[in-house]
JSON list of C-alpha atoms in Angstrom, two decimals:
[
{"chain": "A", "resi": 83, "resn": "MET", "atom": "CA", "xyz": [0.00, 0.00, 0.00]},
{"chain": "A", "resi": 84, "resn": "GLU", "atom": "CA", "xyz": [1.48, 3.33, -1.06]},
{"chain": "A", "resi": 85, "resn": "ILE", "atom": "CA", "xyz": [0.54, 6.54, 0.74]},
{"chain": "A", "resi": 86, "resn": "ALA", "atom": "CA", "xyz": [0.29, 9.64, -1.39]},
{"chain": "A", "resi": 87, "resn": "THR", "atom": "CA", "xyz": [1.97, 12.69, 0.05]},
{"chain": "A", "resi": 88, "resn": "THR", "atom": "CA", "xyz": [1.93, 16.31, -0.97]},
{"chain": "A", "resi": 89, "resn": "PRO", "atom": "CA", "xyz": [4.62, 18.86, -0.17]},
{"chain": "A", "resi": 90, "resn": "VAL", "atom": "CA", "xyz": [3.96, 20.93, 2.91]},
{"chain": "A", "resi": 91, "resn": "GLN", "atom": "CA", "xyz": [4.08, 24.62, 2.23]},
{"chain": "A", "resi": 92, "resn": "ALA", "atom": "CA", "xyz": [5.77, 26.88, 4.77]},
{"chain": "A", "resi": 93, "resn": "MET", "atom": "CA", "xyz": [3.40, 28.97, 6.78]},
{"chain": "A", "resi": 94, "resn": "ASN", "atom": "CA", "xyz": [4.13, 32.58, 7.55]},
{"chain": "A", "resi": 95, "resn": "LEU", "atom": "CA", "xyz": [3.59, 32.79, 11.30]},
{"chain": "A", "resi": 96, "resn": "LYS", "atom": "CA", "xyz": [3.80, 36.03, 13.21]},
{"chain": "A", "resi": 97, "resn": "GLU", "atom": "CA", "xyz": [4.45, 36.15, 16.91]},
{"chain": "A", "resi": 98, "resn": "VAL", "atom": "CA", "xyz": [1.42, 37.41, 18.76]},
{"chain": "A", "resi": 99, "resn": "VAL", "atom": "CA", "xyz": [2.36, 40.08, 21.26]},
{"chain": "A", "resi": 100, "resn": "ASN", "atom": "CA", "xyz": [-0.09, 41.18, 23.91]},
{"chain": "A", "resi": 101, "resn": "LEU", "atom": "CA", "xyz": [0.95, 44.65, 24.99]},
{"chain": "A", "resi": 102, "resn": "ALA", "atom": "CA", "xyz": [-0.21, 45.63, 28.44]},
{"chain": "A", "resi": 103, "resn": "ALA", "atom": "CA", "xyz": [0.27, 49.31, 27.58]},
{"chain": "A", "resi": 104, "resn": "ASP", "atom": "CA", "xyz": [0.49, 51.37, 24.40]},
{"chain": "A", "resi": 105, "resn": "PRO", "atom": "CA", "xyz": [4.16, 52.40, 24.05]},
{"chain": "A", "resi": 106, "resn": "LYS", "atom": "CA", "xyz": [3.35, 55.74, 22.40]},
{"chain": "A", "resi": 107, "resn": "GLU", "atom": "CA", "xyz": [0.91, 56.60, 25.18]},
{"chain": "A", "resi": 108, "resn": "VAL", "atom": "CA", "xyz": [3.52, 55.74, 27.83]},
{"chain": "A", "resi": 109, "resn": "LEU", "atom": "CA", "xyz": [6.11, 57.96, 26.09]},
{"chain": "A", "resi": 110, "resn": "THR", "atom": "CA", "xyz": [3.65, 60.83, 25.81]},
{"chain": "A", "resi": 111, "resn": "ARG", "atom": "CA", "xyz": [2.31, 60.56, 29.36]},
{"chain": "A", "resi": 112, "resn": "ASN", "atom": "CA", "xyz": [5.81, 60.52, 30.83]},
{"chain": "A", "resi": 113, "resn": "GLY", "atom": "CA", "xyz": [7.12, 63.32, 28.62]},
{"chain": "A", "resi": 114, "resn": "CYS", "atom": "CA", "xyz": [10.02, 61.25, 27.27]},
{"chain": "A", "resi": 115, "resn": "GLN", "atom": "CA", "xyz": [10.21, 63.30, 24.07]},
{"chain": "A", "resi": 116, "resn": "GLY", "atom": "CA", "xyz": [10.92, 66.40, 26.12]},
{"chain": "A", "resi": 117, "resn": "CYS", "atom": "CA", "xyz": [14.51, 65.12, 26.27]},
{"chain": "A", "resi": 118, "resn": "HIS", "atom": "CA", "xyz": [14.66, 62.23, 23.77]},
{"chain": "A", "resi": 119, "resn": "GLN", "atom": "CA", "xyz": [13.96, 62.03, 20.06]},
{"chain": "A", "resi": 120, "resn": "LEU", "atom": "CA", "xyz": [11.82, 59.32, 18.56]},
{"chain": "A", "resi": 121, "resn": "GLN", "atom": "CA", "xyz": [11.57, 59.10, 14.78]},
{"chain": "A", "resi": 122, "resn": "GLY", "atom": "CA", "xyz": [13.11, 62.56, 14.45]},
{"chain": "A", "resi": 123, "resn": "ALA", "atom": "CA", "xyz": [10.74, 64.35, 16.85]},
{"chain": "A", "resi": 124, "resn": "GLY", "atom": "CA", "xyz": [11.54, 65.47, 20.36]},
{"chain": "A", "resi": 125, "resn": "GLY", "atom": "CA", "xyz": [14.32, 66.91, 22.48]},
{"chain": "A", "resi": 126, "resn": "THR", "atom": "CA", "xyz": [18.05, 66.58, 22.23]},
{"chain": "A", "resi": 127, "resn": "LEU", "atom": "CA", "xyz": [19.17, 66.51, 25.88]},
{"chain": "A", "resi": 128, "resn": "GLY", "atom": "CA", "xyz": [19.04, 62.69, 25.98]},
{"chain": "A", "resi": 129, "resn": "PRO", "atom": "CA", "xyz": [19.93, 60.15, 23.28]},
{"chain": "A", "resi": 130, "resn": "SER", "atom": "CA", "xyz": [17.50, 59.13, 20.58]},
{"chain": "A", "resi": 131, "resn": "LEU", "atom": "CA", "xyz": [15.26, 56.22, 21.58]},
{"chain": "A", "resi": 132, "resn": "ASP", "atom": "CA", "xyz": [14.98, 54.82, 18.04]},
{"chain": "A", "resi": 133, "resn": "ASN", "atom": "CA", "xyz": [17.69, 52.17, 18.31]},
{"chain": "A", "resi": 134, "resn": "VAL", "atom": "CA", "xyz": [18.54, 52.04, 22.00]},
{"chain": "A", "resi": 135, "resn": "ILE", "atom": "CA", "xyz": [17.39, 48.42, 22.48]},
{"chain": "A", "resi": 136, "resn": "SER", "atom": "CA", "xyz": [19.08, 47.11, 19.33]},
{"chain": "A", "resi": 137, "resn": "GLN", "atom": "CA", "xyz": [22.29, 48.96, 20.22]},
{"chain": "A", "resi": 138, "resn": "LYS", "atom": "CA", "xyz": [22.48, 48.45, 24.00]},
{"chain": "A", "resi": 139, "resn": "GLY", "atom": "CA", "xyz": [20.06, 45.58, 24.66]},
{"chain": "A", "resi": 140, "resn": "SER", "atom": "CA", "xyz": [16.75, 45.31, 26.45]},
{"chain": "A", "resi": 141, "resn": "ALA", "atom": "CA", "xyz": [18.39, 44.65, 29.85]},
{"chain": "A", "resi": 142, "resn": "PHE", "atom": "CA", "xyz": [20.22, 48.00, 29.62]},
{"chain": "A", "resi": 143, "resn": "PHE", "atom": "CA", "xyz": [17.02, 49.80, 28.60]},
{"chain": "A", "resi": 144, "resn": "LEU", "atom": "CA", "xyz": [14.97, 48.32, 31.44]},
{"chain": "A", "resi": 145, "resn": "ARG", "atom": "CA", "xyz": [17.60, 49.11, 34.04]},
{"chain": "A", "resi": 146, "resn": "LYS", "atom": "CA", "xyz": [18.15, 52.64, 32.70]},
{"chain": "A", "resi": 147, "resn": "VAL", "atom": "CA", "xyz": [14.45, 53.45, 33.01]},
{"chain": "A", "resi": 148, "resn": "LYS", "atom": "CA", "xyz": [14.27, 51.98, 36.52]},
{"chain": "A", "resi": 149, "resn": "GLU", "atom": "CA", "xyz": [17.66, 53.38, 37.71]},
{"chain": "A", "resi": 150, "resn": "PRO", "atom": "CA", "xyz": [18.56, 56.32, 35.43]},
{"chain": "A", "resi": 151, "resn": "GLN", "atom": "CA", "xyz": [21.92, 57.05, 37.09]},
{"chain": "A", "resi": 152, "resn": "PHE", "atom": "CA", "xyz": [23.20, 53.44, 37.22]},
{"chain": "A", "resi": 153, "resn": "ASN", "atom": "CA", "xyz": [25.72, 54.00, 34.44]},
{"chain": "A", "resi": 154, "resn": "ASN", "atom": "CA", "xyz": [26.12, 57.77, 34.71]},
{"chain": "A", "resi": 155, "resn": "SER", "atom": "CA", "xyz": [25.80, 59.41, 38.12]},
{"chain": "A", "resi": 156, "resn": "SER", "atom": "CA", "xyz": [25.45, 62.87, 36.54]},
{"chain": "A", "resi": 157, "resn": "SER", "atom": "CA", "xyz": [22.58, 61.87, 34.22]},
{"chain": "A", "resi": 158, "resn": "ALA", "atom": "CA", "xyz": [19.78, 64.44, 34.21]},
{"chain": "A", "resi": 159, "resn": "MET", "atom": "CA", "xyz": [17.18, 61.72, 33.63]},
{"chain": "A", "resi": 160, "resn": "PRO", "atom": "CA", "xyz": [14.72, 61.50, 36.53]},
{"chain": "A", "resi": 161, "resn": "GLN", "atom": "CA", "xyz": [13.37, 58.22, 37.83]},
{"chain": "A", "resi": 162, "resn": "MET", "atom": "CA", "xyz": [10.11, 57.76, 35.96]},
{"chain": "A", "resi": 163, "resn": "PRO", "atom": "CA", "xyz": [6.88, 56.38, 37.45]},
{"chain": "A", "resi": 164, "resn": "ILE", "atom": "CA", "xyz": [6.64, 53.61, 34.84]},
{"chain": "A", "resi": 165, "resn": "THR", "atom": "CA", "xyz": [5.23, 50.23, 35.85]},
{"chain": "A", "resi": 166, "resn": "ASP", "atom": "CA", "xyz": [6.74, 46.87, 34.91]},
{"chain": "A", "resi": 167, "resn": "ASP", "atom": "CA", "xyz": [3.79, 46.29, 32.56]},
{"chain": "A", "resi": 168, "resn": "GLU", "atom": "CA", "xyz": [4.49, 49.58, 30.80]},
{"chain": "A", "resi": 169, "resn": "LEU", "atom": "CA", "xyz": [8.16, 48.68, 30.45]}
]
């Protein structure tokens, strides 16, 4: 008995991400663009946020938001009231 087979086509699967908070709303509410640029808009006191995670990693980003002076004791960045879900 011979079983007929057909080629399996690759499926294009996208990871489903359930965001607890809207990132743009969090940025706006906390005034991040007063000091940081995002997509060319915002302040220039702090670095651009466009590529910070790809350049420095998510662990750096999370720690910097929670402890702004951890890597630079003279940083002007205040500690922000951002929850873990918002991060």
